[in-house]
mmCIF file of N, CA and C in Angstrom:
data_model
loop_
_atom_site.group_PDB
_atom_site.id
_atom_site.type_symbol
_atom_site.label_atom_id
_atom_site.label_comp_id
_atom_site.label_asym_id
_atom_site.label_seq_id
_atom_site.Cartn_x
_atom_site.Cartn_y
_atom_site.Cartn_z
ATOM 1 N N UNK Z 95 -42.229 -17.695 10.887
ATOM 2 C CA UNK Z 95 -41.320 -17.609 12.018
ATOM 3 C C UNK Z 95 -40.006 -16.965 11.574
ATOM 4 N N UNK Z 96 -39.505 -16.419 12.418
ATOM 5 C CA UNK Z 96 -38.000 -15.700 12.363
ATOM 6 C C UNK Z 96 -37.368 -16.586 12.738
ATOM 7 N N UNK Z 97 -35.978 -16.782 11.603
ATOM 8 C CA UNK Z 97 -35.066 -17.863 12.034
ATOM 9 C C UNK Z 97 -33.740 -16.777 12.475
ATOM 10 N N UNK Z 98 -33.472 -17.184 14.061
ATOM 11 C CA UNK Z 98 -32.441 -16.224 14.278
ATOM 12 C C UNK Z 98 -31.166 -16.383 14.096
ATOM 13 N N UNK Z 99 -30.793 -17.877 13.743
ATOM 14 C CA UNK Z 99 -29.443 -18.078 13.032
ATOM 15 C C UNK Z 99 -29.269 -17.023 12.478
ATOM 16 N N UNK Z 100 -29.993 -16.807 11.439
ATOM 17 C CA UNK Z 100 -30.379 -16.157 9.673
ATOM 18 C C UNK Z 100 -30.586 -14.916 9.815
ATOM 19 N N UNK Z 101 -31.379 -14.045 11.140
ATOM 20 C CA UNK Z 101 -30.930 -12.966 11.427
ATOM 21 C C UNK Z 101 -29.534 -12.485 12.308
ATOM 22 N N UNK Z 102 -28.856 -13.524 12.788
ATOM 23 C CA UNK Z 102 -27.295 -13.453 13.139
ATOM 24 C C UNK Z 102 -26.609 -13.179 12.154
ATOM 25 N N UNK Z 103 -26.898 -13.483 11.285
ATOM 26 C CA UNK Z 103 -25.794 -14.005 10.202
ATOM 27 C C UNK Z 103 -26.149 -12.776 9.526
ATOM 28 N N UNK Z 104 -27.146 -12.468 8.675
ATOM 29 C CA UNK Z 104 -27.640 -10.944 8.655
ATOM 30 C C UNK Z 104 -26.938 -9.782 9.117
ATOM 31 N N UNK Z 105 -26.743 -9.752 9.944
ATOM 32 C CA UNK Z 105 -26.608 -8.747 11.442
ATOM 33 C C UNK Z 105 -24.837 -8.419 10.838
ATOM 34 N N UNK Z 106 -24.435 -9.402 10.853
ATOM 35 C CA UNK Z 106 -22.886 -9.332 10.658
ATOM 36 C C UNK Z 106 -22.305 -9.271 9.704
ATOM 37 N N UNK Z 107 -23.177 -9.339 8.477
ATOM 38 C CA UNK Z 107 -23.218 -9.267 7.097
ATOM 39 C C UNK Z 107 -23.354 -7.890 6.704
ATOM 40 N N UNK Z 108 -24.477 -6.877 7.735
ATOM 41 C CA UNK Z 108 -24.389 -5.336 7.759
ATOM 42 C C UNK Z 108 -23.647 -4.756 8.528
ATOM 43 N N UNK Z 109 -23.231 -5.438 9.316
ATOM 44 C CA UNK Z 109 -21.991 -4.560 9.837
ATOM 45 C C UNK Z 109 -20.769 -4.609 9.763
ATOM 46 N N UNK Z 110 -20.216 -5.784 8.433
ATOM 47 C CA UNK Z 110 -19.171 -5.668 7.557
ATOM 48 C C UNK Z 110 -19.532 -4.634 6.927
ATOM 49 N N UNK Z 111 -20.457 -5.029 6.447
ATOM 50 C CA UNK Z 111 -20.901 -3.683 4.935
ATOM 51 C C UNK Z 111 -20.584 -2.446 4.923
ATOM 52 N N UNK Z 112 -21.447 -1.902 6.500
ATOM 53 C CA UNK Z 112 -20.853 -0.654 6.822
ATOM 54 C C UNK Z 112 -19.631 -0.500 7.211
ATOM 55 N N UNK Z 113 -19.016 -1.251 7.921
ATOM 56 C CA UNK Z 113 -17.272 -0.982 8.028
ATOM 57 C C UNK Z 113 -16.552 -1.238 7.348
ATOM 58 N N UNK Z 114 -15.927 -2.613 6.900
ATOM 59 C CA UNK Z 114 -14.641 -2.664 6.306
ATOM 60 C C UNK Z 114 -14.889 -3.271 4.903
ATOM 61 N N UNK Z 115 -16.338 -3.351 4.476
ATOM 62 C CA UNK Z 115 -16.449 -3.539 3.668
ATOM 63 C C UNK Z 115 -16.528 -3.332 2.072
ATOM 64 N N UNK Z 116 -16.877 -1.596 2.164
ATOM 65 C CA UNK Z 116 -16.595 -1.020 1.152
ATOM 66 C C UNK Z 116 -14.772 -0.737 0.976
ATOM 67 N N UNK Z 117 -14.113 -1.015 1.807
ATOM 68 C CA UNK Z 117 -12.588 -0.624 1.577
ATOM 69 C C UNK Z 117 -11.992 -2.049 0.687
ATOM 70 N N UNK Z 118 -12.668 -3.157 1.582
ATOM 71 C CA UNK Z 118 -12.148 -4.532 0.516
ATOM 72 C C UNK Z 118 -12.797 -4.784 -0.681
ATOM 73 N N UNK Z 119 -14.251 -4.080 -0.764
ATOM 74 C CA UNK Z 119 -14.751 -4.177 -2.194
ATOM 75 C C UNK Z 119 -14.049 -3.415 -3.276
ATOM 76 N N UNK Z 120 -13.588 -2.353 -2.621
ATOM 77 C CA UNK Z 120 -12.452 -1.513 -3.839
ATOM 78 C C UNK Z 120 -11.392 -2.173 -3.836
ATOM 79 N N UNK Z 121 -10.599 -2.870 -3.028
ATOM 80 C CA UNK Z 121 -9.208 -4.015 -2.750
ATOM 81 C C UNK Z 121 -9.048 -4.797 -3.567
ATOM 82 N N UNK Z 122 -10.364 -5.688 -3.297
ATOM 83 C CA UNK Z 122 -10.385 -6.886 -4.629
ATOM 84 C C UNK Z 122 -10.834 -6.828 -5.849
ATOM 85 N N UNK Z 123 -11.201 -5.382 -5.954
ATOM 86 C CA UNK Z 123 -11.866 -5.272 -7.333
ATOM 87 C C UNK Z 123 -10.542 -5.618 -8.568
ATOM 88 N N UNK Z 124 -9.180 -5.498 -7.659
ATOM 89 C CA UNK Z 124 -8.131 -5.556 -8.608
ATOM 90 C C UNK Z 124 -7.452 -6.402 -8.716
ATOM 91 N N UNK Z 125 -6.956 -7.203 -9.272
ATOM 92 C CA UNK Z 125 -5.805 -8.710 -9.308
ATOM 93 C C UNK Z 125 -5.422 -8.201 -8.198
ATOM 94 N N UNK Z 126 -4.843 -9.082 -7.903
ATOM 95 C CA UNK Z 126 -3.623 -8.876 -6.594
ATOM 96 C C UNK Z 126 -2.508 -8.199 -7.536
ATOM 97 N N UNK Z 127 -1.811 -8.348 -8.295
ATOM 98 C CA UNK Z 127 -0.713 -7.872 -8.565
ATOM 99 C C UNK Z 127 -0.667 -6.680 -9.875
ATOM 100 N N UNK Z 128 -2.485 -6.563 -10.033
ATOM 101 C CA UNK Z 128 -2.393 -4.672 -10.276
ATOM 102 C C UNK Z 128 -2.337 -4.022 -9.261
ATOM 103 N N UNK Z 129 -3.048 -4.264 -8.143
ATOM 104 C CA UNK Z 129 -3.164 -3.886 -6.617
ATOM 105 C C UNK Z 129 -1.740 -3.512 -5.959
ATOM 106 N N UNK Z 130 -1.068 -4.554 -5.954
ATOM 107 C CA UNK Z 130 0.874 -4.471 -5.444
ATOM 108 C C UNK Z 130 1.062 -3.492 -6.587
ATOM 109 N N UNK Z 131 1.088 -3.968 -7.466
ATOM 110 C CA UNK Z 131 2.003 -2.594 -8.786
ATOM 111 C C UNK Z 131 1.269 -1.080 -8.636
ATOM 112 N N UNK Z 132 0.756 -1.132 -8.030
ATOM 113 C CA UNK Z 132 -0.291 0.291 -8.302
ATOM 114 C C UNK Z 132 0.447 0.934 -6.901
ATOM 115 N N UNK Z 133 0.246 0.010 -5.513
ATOM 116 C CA UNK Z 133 0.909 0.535 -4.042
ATOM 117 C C UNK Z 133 2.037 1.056 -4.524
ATOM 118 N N UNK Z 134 3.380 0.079 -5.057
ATOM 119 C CA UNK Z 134 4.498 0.285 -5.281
ATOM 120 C C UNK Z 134 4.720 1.509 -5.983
ATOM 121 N N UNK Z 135 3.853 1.833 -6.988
ATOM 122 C CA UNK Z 135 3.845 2.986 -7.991
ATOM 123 C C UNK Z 135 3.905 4.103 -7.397
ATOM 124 N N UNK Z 136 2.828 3.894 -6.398
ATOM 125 C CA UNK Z 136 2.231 5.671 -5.102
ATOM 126 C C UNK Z 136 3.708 5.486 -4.447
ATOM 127 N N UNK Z 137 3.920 4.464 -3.900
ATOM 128 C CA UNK Z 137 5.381 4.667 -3.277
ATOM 129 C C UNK Z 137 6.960 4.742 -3.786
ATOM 130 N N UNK Z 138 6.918 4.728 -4.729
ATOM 131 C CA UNK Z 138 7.809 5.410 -5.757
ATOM 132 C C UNK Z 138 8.097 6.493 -5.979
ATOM 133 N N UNK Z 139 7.009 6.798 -6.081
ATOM 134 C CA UNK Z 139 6.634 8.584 -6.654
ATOM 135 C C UNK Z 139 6.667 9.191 -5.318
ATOM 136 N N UNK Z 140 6.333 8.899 -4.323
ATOM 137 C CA UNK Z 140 6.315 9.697 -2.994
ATOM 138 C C UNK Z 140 7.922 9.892 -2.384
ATOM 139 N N UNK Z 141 8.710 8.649 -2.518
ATOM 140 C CA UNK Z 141 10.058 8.350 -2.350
ATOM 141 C C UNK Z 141 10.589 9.053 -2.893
ATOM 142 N N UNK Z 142 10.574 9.404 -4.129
ATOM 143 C CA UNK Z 142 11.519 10.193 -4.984
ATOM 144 C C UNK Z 142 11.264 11.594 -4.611
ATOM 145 N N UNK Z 143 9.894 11.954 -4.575
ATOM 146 C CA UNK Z 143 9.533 13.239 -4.534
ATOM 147 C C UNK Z 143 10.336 13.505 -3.248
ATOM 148 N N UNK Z 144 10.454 12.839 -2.054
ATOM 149 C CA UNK Z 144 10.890 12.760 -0.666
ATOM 150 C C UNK Z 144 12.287 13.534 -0.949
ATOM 151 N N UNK Z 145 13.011 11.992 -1.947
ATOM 152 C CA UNK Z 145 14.005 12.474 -1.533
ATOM 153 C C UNK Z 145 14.813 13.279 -2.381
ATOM 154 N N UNK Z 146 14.156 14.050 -3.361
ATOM 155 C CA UNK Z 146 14.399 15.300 -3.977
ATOM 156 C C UNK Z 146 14.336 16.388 -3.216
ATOM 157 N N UNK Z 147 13.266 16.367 -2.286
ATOM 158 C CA UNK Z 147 13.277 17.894 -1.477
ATOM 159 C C UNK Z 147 14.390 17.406 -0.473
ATOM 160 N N UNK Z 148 14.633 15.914 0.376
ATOM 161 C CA UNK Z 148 15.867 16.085 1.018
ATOM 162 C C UNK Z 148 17.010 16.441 0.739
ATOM 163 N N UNK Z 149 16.975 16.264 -0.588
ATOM 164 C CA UNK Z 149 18.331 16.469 -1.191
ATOM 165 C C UNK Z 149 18.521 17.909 -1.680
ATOM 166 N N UNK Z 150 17.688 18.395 -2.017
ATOM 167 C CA UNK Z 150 17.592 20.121 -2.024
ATOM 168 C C UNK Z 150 18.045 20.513 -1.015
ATOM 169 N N UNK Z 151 17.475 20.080 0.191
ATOM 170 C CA UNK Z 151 17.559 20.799 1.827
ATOM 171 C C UNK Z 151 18.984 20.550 2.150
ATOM 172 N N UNK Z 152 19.711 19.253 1.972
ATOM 173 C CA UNK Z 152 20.811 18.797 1.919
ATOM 174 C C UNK Z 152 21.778 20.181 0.860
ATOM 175 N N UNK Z 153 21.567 19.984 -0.020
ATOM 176 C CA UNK Z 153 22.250 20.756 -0.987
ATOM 177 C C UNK Z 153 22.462 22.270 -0.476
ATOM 178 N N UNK Z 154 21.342 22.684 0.151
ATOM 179 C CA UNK Z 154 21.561 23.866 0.683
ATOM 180 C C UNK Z 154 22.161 24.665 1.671
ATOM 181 N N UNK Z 155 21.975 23.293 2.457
ATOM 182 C CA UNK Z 155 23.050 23.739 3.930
ATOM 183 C C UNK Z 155 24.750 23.285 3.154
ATOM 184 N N UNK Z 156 24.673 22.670 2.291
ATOM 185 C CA UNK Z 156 26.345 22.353 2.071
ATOM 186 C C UNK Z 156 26.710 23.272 0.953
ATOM 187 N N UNK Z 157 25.802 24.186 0.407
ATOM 188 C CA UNK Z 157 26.455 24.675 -0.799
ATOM 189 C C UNK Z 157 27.239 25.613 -0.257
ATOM 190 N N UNK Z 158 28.242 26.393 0.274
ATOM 191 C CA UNK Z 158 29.610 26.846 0.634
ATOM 192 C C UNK Z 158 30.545 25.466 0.344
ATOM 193 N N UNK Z 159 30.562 24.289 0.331
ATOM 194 C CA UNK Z 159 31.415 23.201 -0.174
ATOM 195 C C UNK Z 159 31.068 22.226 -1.577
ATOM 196 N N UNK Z 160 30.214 22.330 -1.573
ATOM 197 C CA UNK Z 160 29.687 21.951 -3.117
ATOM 198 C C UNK Z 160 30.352 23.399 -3.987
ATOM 199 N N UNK Z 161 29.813 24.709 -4.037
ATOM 200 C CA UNK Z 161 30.817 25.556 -4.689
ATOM 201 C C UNK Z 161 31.765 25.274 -5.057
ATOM 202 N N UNK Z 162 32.640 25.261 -3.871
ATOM 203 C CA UNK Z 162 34.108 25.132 -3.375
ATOM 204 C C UNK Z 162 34.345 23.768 -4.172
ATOM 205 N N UNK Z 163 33.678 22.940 -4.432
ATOM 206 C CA UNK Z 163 34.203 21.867 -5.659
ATOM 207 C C UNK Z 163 34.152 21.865 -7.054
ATOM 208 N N UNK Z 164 32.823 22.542 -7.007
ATOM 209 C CA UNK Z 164 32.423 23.222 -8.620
ATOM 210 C C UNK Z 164 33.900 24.073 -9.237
ATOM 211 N N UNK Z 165 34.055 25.123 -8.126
ATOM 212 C CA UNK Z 165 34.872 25.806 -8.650
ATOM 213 C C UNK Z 165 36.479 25.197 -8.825
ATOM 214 N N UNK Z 166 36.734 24.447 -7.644
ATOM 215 C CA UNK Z 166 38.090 23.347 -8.084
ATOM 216 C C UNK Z 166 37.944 22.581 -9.245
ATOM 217 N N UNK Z 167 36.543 22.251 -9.945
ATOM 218 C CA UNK Z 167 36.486 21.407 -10.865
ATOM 219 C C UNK Z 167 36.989 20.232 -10.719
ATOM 220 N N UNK Z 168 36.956 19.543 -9.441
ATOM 221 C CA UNK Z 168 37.334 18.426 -9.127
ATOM 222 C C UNK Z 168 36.336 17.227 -9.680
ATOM 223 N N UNK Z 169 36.243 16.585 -10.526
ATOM 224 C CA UNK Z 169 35.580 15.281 -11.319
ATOM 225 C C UNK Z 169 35.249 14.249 -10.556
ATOM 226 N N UNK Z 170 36.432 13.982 -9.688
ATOM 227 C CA UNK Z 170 36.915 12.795 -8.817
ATOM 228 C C UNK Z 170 35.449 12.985 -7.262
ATOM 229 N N UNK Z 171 35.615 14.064 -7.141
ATOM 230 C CA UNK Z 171 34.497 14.694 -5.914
ATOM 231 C C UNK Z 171 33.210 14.756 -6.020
ATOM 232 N N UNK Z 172 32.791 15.297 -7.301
ATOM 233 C CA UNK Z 172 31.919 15.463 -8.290
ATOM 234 C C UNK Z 172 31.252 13.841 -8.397
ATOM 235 N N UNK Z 173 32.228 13.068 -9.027
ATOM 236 C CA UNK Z 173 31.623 11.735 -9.094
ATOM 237 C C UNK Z 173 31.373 11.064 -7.828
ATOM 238 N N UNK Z 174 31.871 10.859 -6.768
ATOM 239 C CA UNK Z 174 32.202 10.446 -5.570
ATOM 240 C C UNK Z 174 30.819 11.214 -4.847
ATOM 241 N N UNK Z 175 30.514 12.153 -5.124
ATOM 242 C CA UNK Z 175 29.012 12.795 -4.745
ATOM 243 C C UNK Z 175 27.880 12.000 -5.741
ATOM 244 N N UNK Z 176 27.898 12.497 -6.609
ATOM 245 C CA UNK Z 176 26.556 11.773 -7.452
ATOM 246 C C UNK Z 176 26.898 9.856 -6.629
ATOM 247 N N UNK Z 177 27.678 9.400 -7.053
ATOM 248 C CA UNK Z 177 27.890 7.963 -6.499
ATOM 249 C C UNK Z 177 27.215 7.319 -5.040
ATOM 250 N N UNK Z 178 27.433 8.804 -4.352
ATOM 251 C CA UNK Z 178 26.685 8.348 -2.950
ATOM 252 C C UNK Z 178 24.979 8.868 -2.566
ATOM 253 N N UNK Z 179 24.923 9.867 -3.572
ATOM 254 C CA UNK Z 179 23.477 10.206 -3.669
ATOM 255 C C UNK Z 179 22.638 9.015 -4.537
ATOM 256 N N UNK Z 180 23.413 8.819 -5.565
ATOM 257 C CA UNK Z 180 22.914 7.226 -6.031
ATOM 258 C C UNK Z 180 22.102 6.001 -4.902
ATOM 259 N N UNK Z 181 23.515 5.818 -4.417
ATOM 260 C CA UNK Z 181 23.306 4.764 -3.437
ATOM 261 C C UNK Z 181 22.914 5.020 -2.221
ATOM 262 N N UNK Z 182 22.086 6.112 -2.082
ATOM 263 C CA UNK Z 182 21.642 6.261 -0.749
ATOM 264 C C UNK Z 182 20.425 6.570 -1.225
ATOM 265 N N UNK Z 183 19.981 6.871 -2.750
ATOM 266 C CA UNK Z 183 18.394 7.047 -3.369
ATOM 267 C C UNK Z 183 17.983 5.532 -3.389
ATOM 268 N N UNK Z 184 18.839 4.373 -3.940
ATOM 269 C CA UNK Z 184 18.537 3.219 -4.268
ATOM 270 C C UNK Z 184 18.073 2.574 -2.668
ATOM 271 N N UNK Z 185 19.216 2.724 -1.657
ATOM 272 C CA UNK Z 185 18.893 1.776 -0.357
ATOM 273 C C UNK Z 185 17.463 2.395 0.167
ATOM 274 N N UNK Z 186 16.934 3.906 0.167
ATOM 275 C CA UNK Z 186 15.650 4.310 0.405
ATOM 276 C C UNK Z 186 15.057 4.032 0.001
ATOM 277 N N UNK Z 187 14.747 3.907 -1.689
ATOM 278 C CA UNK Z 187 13.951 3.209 -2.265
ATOM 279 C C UNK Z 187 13.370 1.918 -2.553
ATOM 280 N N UNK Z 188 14.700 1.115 -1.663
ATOM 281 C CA UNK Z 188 14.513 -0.368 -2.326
ATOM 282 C C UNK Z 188 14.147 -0.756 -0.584
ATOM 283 N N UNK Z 189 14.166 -0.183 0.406
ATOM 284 C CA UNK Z 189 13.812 0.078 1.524
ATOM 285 C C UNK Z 189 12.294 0.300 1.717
ATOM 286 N N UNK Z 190 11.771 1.046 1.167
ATOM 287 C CA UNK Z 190 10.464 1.674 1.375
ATOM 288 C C UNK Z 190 9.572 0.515 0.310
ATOM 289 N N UNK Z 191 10.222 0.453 -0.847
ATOM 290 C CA UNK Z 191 9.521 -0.687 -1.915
ATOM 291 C C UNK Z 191 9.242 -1.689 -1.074
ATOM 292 N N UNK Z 192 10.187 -2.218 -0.715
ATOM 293 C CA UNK Z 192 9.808 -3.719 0.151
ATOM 294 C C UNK Z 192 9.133 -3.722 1.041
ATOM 295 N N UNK Z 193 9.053 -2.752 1.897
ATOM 296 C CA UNK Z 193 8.279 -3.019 2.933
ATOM 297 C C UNK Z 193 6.468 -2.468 2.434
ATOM 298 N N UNK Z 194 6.487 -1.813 1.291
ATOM 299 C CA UNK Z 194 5.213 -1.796 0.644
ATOM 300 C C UNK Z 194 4.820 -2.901 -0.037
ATOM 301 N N UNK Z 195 5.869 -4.074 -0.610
ATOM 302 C CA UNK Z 195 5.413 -4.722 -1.380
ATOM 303 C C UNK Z 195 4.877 -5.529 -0.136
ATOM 304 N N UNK Z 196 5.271 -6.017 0.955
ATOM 305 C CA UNK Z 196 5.088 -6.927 1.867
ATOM 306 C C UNK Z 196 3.219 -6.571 2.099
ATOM 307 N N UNK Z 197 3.670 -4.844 2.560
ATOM 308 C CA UNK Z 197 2.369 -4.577 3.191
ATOM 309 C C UNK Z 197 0.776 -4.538 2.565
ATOM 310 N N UNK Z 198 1.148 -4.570 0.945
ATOM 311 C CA UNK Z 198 0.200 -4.529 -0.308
ATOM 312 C C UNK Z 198 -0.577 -6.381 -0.152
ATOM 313 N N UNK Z 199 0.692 -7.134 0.265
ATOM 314 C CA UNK Z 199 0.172 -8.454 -0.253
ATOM 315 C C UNK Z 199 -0.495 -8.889 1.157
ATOM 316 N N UNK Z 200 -0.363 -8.630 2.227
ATOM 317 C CA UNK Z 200 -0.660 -8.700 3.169
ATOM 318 C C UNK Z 200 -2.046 -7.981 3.573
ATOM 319 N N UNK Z 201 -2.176 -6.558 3.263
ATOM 320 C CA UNK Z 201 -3.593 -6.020 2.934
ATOM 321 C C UNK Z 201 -4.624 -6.613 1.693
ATOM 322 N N UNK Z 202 -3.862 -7.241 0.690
ATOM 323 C CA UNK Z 202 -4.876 -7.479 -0.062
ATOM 324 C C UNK Z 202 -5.834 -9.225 0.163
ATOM 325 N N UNK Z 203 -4.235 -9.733 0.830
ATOM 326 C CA UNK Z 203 -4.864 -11.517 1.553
ATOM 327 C C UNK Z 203 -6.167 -11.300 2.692
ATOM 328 N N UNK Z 204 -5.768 -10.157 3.624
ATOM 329 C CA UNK Z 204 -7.248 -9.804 4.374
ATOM 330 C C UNK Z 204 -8.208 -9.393 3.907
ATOM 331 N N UNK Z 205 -8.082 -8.698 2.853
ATOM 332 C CA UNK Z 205 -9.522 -7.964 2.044
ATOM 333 C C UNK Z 205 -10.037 -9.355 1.153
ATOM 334 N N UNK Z 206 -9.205 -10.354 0.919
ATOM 335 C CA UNK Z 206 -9.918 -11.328 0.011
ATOM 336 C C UNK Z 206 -10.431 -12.334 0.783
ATOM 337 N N UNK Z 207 -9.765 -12.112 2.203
ATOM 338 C CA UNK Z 207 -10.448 -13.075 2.961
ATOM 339 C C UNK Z 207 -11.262 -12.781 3.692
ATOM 340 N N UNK Z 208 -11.731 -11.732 3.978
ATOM 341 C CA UNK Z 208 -12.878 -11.236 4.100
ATOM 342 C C UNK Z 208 -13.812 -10.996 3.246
ATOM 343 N N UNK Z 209 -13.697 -11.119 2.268
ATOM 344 C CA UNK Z 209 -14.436 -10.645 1.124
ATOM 345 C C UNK Z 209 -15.693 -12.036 1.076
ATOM 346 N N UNK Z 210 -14.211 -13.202 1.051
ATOM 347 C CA UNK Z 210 -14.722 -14.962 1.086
ATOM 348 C C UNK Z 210 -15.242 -14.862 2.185
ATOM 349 N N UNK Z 211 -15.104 -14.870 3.369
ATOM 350 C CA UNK Z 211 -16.225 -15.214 4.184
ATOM 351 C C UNK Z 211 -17.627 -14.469 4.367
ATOM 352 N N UNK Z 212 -17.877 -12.962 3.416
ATOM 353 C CA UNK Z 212 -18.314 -12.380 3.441
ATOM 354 C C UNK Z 212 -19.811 -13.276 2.335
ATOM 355 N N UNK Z 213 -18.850 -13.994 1.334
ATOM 356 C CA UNK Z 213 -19.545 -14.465 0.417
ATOM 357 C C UNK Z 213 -20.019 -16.082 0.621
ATOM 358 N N UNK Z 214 -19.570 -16.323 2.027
ATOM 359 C CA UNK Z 214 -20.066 -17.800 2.388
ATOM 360 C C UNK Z 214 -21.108 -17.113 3.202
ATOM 361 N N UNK Z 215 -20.889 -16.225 4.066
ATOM 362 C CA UNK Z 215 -22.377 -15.883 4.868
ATOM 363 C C UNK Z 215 -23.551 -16.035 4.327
ATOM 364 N N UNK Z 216 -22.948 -15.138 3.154
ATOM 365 C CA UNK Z 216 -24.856 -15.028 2.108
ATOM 366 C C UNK Z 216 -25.115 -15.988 1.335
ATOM 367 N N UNK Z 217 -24.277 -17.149 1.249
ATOM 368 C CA UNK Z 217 -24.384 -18.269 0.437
ATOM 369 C C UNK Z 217 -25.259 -19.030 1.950
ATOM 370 N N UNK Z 218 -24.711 -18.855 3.057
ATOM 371 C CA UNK Z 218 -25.826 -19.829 4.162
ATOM 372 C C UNK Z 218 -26.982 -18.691 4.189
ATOM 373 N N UNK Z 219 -27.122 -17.672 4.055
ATOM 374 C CA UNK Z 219 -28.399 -17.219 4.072
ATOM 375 C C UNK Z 219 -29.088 -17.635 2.959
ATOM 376 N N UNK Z 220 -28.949 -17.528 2.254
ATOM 377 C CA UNK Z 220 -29.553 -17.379 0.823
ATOM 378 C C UNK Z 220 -29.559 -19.285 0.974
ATOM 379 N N UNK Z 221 -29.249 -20.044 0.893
ATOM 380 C CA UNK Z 221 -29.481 -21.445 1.097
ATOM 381 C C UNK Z 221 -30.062 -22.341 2.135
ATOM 382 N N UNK Z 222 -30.222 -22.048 3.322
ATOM 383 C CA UNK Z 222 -31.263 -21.776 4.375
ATOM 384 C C UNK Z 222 -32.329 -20.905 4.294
ATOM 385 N N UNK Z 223 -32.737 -20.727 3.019
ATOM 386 C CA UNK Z 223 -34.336 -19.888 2.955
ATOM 387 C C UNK Z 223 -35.567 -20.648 2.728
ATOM 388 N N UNK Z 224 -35.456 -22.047 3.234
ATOM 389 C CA UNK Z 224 -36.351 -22.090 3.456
ATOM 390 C C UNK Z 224 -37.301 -21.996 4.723
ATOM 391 N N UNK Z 225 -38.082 -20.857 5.513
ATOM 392 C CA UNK Z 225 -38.994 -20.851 6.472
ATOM 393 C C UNK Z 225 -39.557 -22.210 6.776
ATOM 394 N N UNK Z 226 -39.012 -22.543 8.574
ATOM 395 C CA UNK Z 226 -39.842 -22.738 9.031
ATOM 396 C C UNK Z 226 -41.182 -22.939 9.386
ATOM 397 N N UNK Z 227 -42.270 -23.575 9.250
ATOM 398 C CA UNK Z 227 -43.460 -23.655 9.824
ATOM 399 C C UNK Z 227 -43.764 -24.112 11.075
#
């Protein structure tokens, strides 16, 4: 006899598999916090890269006044620039970090908890085998 609990349970067990399942099997393959350090890493590197070309693009529309300081040799201006490109790289960065670190730990609690109920399903299949007569 076909037990249709057992093909329910089946049923939903392959159609994790095919959907979201291969994305949390690569998820949890990693600690949680190689997983966060690894997000944070891609978003680091993307941030900076970001805001290097903004700051190029920036640099370019102002260079008639950036010159114009170079050539005053003003130190005081000079520093007062790097100082605010500083602190406007740090608030982006520490901006974009956080809200990745949030979103890393938060993607990886669903992939493990899916993963677990993924692994109680087949624990009631696989423990309900015995057929009916």
């Amino acid at each position: 006899m076909i037990n249709e609990k057992k093909v329910a349970v089946m049923t939903r067990m392959a159609a994790y598999e095919a959907g979201d399942g291969k994305k949390d099997r690569r998820i949890c393959s990693f600690f949680r916090s190689d997983f966060v350090g690894f997000q944070l890493l891609k978003t680091w590197i993307a941030v900076t890269a970001a805001f290097c070309m903004l700051a190029g693009i920036w640099l370019l529309y102002r260079l008639d006044e950036i010159t114009a300081v170079f050539y005053a040799m003003d130190v005081d201006a000079l520093a007062a620039l790097g100082k605010e490109a500083l602190a406007a790289y740090g608030i982006l960065c520490g901006g974009y970090l956080l809200v990745t670190w949030l979103a890393a730990h938060v993607v990886y609690a669903k992939a493990y908890k899916a993963s677990a109920e993924f692994a109680r399903m087949l624990a009631q299949v696989d423990g309900s085998g015995e057929e009916e007569e």
